[in-house]
CSV table of C-alpha atoms and ligand atoms in Angstrom, one decimal:
chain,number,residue,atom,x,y,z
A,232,UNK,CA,0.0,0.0,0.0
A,233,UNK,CA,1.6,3.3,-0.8
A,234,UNK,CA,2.4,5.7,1.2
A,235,UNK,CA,0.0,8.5,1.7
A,236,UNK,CA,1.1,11.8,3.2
A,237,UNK,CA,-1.6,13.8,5.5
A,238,UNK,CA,-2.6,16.7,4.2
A,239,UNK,CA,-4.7,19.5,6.6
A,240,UNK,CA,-6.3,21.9,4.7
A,241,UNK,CA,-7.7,25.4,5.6
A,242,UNK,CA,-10.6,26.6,3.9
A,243,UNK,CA,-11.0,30.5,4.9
A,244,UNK,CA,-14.0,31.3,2.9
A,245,UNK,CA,-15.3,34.6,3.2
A,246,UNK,CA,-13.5,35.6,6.5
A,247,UNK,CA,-10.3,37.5,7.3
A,248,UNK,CA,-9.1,40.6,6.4
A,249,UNK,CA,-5.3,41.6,4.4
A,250,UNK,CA,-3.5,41.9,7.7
A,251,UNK,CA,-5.5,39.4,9.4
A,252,UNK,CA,-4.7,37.1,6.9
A,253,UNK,CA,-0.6,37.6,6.5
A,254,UNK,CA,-0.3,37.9,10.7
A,255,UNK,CA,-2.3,34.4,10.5
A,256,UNK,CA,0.1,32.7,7.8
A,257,UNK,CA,3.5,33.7,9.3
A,258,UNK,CA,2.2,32.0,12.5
A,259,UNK,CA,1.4,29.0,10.8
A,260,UNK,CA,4.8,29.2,9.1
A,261,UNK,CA,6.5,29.7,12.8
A,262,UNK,CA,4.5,27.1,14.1
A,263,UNK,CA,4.7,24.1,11.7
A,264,UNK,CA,8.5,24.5,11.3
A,265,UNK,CA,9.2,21.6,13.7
A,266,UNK,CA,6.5,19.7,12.6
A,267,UNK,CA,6.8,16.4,10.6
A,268,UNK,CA,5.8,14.7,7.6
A,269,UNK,CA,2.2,16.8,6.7
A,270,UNK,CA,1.0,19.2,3.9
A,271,UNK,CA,-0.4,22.3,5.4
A,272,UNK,CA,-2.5,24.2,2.4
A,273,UNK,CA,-4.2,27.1,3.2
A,274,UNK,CA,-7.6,28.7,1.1
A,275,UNK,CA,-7.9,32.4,1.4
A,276,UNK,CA,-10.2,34.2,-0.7
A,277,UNK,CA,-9.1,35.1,-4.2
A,278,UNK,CA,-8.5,38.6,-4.1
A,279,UNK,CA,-6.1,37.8,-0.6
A,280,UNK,CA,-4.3,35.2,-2.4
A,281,UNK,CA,-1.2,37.5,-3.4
A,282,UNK,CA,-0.7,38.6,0.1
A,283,UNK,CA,-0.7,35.1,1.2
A,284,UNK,CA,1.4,34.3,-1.3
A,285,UNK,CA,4.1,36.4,-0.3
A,286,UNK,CA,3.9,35.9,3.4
A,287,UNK,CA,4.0,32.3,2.7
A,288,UNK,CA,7.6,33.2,2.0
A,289,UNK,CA,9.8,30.5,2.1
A,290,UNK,CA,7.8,28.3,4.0
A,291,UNK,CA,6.4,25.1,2.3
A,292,UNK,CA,2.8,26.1,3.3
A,293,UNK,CA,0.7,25.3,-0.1
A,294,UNK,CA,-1.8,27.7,-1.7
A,295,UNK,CA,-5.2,27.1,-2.9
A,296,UNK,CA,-8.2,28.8,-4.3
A,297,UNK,CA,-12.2,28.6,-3.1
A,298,UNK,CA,-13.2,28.0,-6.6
A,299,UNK,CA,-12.7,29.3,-9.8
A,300,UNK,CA,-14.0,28.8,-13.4
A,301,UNK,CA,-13.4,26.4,-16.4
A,302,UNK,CA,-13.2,28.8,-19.2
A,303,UNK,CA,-9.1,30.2,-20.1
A,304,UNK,CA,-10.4,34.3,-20.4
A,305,UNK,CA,-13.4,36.1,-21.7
A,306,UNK,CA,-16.5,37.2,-20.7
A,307,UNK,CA,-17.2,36.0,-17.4
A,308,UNK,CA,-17.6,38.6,-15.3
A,309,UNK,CA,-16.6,38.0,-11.3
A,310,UNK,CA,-15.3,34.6,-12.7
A,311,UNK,CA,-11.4,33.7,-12.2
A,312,UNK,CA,-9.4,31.4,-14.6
A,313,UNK,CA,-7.0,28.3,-13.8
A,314,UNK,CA,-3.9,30.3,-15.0
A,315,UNK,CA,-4.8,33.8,-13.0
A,316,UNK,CA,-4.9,31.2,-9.9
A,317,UNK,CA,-1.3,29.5,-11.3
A,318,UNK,CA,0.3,32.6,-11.9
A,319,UNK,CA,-0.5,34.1,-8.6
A,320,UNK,CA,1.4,31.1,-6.7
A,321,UNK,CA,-1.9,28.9,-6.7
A,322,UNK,CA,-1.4,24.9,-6.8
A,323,UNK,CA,-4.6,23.5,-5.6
A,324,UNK,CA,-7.9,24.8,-6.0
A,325,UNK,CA,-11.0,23.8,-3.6
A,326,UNK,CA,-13.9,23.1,-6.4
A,327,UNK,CA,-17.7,22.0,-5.4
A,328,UNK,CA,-17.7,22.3,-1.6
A,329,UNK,CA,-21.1,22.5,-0.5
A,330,UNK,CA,-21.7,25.9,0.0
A,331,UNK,CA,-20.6,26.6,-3.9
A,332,UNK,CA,-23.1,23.6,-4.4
A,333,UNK,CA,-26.2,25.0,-2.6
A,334,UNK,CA,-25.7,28.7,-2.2
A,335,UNK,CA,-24.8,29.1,-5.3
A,336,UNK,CA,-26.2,26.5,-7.5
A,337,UNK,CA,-23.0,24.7,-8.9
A,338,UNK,CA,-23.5,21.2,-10.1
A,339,UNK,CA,-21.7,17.9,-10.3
A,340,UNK,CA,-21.4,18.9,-14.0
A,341,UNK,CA,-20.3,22.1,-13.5
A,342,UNK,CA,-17.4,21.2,-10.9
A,343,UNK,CA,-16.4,18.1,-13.8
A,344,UNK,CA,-16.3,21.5,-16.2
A,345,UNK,CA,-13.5,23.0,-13.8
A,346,UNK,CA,-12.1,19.3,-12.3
A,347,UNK,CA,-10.8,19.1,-16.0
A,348,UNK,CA,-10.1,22.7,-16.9
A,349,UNK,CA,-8.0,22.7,-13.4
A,350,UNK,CA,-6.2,19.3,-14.7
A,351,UNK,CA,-5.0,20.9,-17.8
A,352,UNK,CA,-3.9,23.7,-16.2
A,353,UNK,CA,-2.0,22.1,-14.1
A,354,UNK,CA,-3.7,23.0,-10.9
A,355,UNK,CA,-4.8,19.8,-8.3
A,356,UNK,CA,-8.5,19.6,-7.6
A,357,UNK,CA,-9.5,19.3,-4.4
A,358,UNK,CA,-13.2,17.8,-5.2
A,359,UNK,CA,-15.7,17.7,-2.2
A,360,UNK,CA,-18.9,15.8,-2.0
A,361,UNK,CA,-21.2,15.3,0.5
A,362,UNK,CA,-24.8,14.8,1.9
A,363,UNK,CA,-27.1,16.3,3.5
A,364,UNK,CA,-28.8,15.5,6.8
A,365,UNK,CA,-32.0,14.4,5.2
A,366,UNK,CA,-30.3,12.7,2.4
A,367,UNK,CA,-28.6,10.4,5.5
A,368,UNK,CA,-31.8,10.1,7.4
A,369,UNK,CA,-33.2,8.2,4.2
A,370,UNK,CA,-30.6,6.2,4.1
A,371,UNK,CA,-29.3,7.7,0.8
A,372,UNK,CA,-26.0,8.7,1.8
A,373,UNK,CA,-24.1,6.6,-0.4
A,374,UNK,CA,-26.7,7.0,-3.7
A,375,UNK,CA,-25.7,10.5,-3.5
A,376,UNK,CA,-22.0,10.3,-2.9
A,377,UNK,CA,-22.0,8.1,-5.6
A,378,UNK,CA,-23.8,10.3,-8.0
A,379,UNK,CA,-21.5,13.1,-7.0
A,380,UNK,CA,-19.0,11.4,-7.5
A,381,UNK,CA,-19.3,9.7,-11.3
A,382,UNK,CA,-21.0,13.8,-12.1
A,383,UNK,CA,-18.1,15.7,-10.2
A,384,UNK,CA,-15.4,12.9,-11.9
A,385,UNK,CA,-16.7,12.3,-15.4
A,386,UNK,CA,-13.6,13.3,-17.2
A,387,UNK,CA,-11.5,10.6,-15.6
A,388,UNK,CA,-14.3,8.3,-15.8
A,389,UNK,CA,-13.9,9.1,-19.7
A,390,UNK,CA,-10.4,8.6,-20.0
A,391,UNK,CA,-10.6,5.9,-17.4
A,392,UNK,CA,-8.0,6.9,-15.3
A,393,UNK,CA,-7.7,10.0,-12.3
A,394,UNK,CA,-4.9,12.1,-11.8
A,395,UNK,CA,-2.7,10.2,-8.7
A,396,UNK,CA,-2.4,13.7,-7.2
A,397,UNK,CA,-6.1,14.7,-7.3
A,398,UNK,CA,-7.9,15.3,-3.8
A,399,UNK,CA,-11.5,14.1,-2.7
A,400,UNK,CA,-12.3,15.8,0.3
A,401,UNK,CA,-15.6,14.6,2.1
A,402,UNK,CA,-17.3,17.0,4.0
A,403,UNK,CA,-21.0,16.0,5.9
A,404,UNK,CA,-23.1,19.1,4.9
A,405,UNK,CA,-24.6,18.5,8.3
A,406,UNK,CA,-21.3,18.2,10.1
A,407,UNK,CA,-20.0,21.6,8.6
A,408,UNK,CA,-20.3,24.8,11.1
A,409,UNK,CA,-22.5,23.3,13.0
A,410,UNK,CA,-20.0,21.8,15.8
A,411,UNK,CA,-21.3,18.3,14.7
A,412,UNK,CA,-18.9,15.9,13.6
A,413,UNK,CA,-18.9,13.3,11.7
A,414,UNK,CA,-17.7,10.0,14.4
A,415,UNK,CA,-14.6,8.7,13.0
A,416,UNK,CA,-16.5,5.6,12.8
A,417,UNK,CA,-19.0,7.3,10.2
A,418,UNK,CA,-16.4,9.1,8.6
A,419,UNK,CA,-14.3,6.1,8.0
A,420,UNK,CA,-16.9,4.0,6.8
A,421,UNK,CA,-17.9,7.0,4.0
A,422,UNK,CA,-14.4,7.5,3.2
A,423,UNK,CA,-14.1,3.6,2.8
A,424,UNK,CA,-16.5,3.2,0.2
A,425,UNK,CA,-15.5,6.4,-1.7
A,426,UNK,CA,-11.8,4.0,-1.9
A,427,UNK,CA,-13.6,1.2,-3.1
A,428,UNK,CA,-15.4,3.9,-5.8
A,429,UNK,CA,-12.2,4.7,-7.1
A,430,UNK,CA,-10.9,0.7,-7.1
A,431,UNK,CA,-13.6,-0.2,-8.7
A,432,UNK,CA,-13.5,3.3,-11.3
A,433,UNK,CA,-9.1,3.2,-11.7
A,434,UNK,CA,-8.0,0.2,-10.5
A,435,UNK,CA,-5.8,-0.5,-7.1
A,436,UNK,CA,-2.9,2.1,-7.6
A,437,UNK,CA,-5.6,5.0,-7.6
A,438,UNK,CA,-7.1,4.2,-5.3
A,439,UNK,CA,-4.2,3.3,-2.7
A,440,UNK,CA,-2.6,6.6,-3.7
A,441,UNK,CA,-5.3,9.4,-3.6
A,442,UNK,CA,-6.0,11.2,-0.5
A,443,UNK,CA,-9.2,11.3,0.8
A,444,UNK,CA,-9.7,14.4,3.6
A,445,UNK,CA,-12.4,14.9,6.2
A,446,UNK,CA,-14.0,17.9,6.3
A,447,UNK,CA,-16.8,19.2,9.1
A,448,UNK,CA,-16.5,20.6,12.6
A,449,UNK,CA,-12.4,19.2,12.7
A,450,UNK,CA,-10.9,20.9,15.8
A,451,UNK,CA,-7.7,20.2,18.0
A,452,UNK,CA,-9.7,17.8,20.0
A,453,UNK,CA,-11.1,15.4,17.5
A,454,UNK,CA,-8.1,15.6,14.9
A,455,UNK,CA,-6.3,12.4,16.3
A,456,UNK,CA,-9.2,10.2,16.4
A,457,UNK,CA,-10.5,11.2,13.0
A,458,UNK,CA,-7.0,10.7,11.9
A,459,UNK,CA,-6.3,7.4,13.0
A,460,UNK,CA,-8.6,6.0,10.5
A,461,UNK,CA,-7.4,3.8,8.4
A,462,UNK,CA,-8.8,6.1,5.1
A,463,UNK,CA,-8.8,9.2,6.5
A,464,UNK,CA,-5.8,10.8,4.5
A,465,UNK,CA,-6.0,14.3,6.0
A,466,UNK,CA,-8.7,17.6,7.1
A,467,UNK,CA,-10.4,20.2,5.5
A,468,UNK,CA,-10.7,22.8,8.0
A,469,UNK,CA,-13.1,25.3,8.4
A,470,UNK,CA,-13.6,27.5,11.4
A,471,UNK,CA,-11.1,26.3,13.3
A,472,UNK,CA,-8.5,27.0,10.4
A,473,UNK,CA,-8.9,30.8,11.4
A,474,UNK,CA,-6.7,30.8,14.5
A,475,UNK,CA,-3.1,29.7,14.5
A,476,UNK,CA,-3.8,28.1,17.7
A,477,UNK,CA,-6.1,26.4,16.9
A,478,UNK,CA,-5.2,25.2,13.2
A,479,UNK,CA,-1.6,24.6,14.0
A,480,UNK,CA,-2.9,22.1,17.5
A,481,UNK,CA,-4.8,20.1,14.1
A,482,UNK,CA,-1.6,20.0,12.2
A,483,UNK,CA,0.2,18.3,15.5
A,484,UNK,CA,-2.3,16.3,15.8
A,485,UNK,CA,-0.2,13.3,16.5
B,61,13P,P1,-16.0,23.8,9.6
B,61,13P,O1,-14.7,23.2,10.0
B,61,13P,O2,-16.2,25.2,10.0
B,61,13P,O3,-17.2,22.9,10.0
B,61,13P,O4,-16.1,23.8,8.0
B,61,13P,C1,-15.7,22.7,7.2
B,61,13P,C2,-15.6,23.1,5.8
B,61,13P,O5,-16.6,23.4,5.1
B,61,13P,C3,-14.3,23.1,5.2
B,61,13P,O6,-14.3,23.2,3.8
């Protein structure tokens, strides 16, 4: 079985000012210096991405977009391109987290659009999935994590094999901001049959190779259980990626 680093992952979204934001990211760069084998990415929002950029410095923190949009240039007004997010220091970029699916109406199809558009530009997806509290209720939660995922990950599905470095990230809607987590029990088992997905979609190697993070409600205090699941590959952070303190006690969560 290969080896699969951890990866925690801060997702910002619409929070933290320019100063805020640089004070916050030269912490994180203080604070992980000591720390072992993990990729730390952090998600501002676009238009604080060059800022971040350069207080990243020298540090190996990675850099990721919210979102962005599949065309190359044109118009597409408020929309940002893969290279804009490349050429401002960009290597990930976050694509069909749930707030982009229900505030804003993206679809699975839509987030395929950008999964390949980010692929060609050399950009690694991070693609999140997840259901809802009613869809679990009904017992439907693996009907719709399937669905998202052969809509979000129909370009590989064509060429019938996934980028090795492409992210899934599975993130509960009901587990997100609302200081429910997932058990790592429940997240396991989810993140188990999202492996078995991509066995069954791209064969052992894929599967063995791509990290699959948990997102919802991830603080200090429930990182190392979550993280000693056998599938769990990593976090995507959301509140609690706003402090250093708190972020960086997720990062050393061994
Ligand atoms: P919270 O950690 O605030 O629940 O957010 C999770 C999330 O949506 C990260 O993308």
């Amino acid at each position: 079985m290969p080896e699969r680093t951890p990866m925690i992952a801060g997702n910002w979204k619409m929070n933290l000012g320019l100063k805020e934001s640089r004070d916050l990211v030269k912490s994180i760069a203080e604070g992980i210096k000591a720390m072992g084998d993990v990729d730390v990415l952090v998600a501002p929002p676009f238009i604080n991405i060059p800022a971040v950029k350069s207080a990243i410095g020298k540090s190996n923190i990675l850099l990721a977009a919210q979102n962005m949009y599949h065309e190359k240039s044109g118009a597409y007004t408020g929309e940002v391109a893969p290279q804009m997010l490349l050429e401002n220091g960009c290597t990930h970029v976050i694509l069909g987290h749930s707030e982009r699916r229900s505030i804003f109406s993206e679809t699975s199809e839509m987030v395929n659009k950008r999964v390949e558009a980010a692929i060609k530009a050399g950009l690694i997806p991070i693609v999140c999935i997840g259901e809802t509290i009613k869809e679990r209720e009904a017992g439907k939660t693996f009907d719709i994590l399937g669905a998202q995922l052969e809509g979000s990950l129909a370009y590989f599905i064509a060429k019938e094999s996934i980028s090795l470095s492409a992210i899934i990230a599975y993130e509960p809607v009901w587990a997100i901001g609302t200081g429910l987590t997932a058990t790592p029990e429940q997240a396991q088992e989810v993140h188990k049959f999202i492996r078995a997905w991509l066995k069954d979609r791209f064969g052992g190697e894929s599967s063995g190779t791509i990290r699959i993070l948990y997102g919802g409600s991830v603080k200090p205090e429930n990182a190392p259980d979550l993280m000693s699941m056998p599938d769990i590959d990593g976090a995507l952070v959301g509140g609690a990626s706003l402090t250093a303190a708190s972020f960086l006690g997720i990062i050393n969560y061994k």
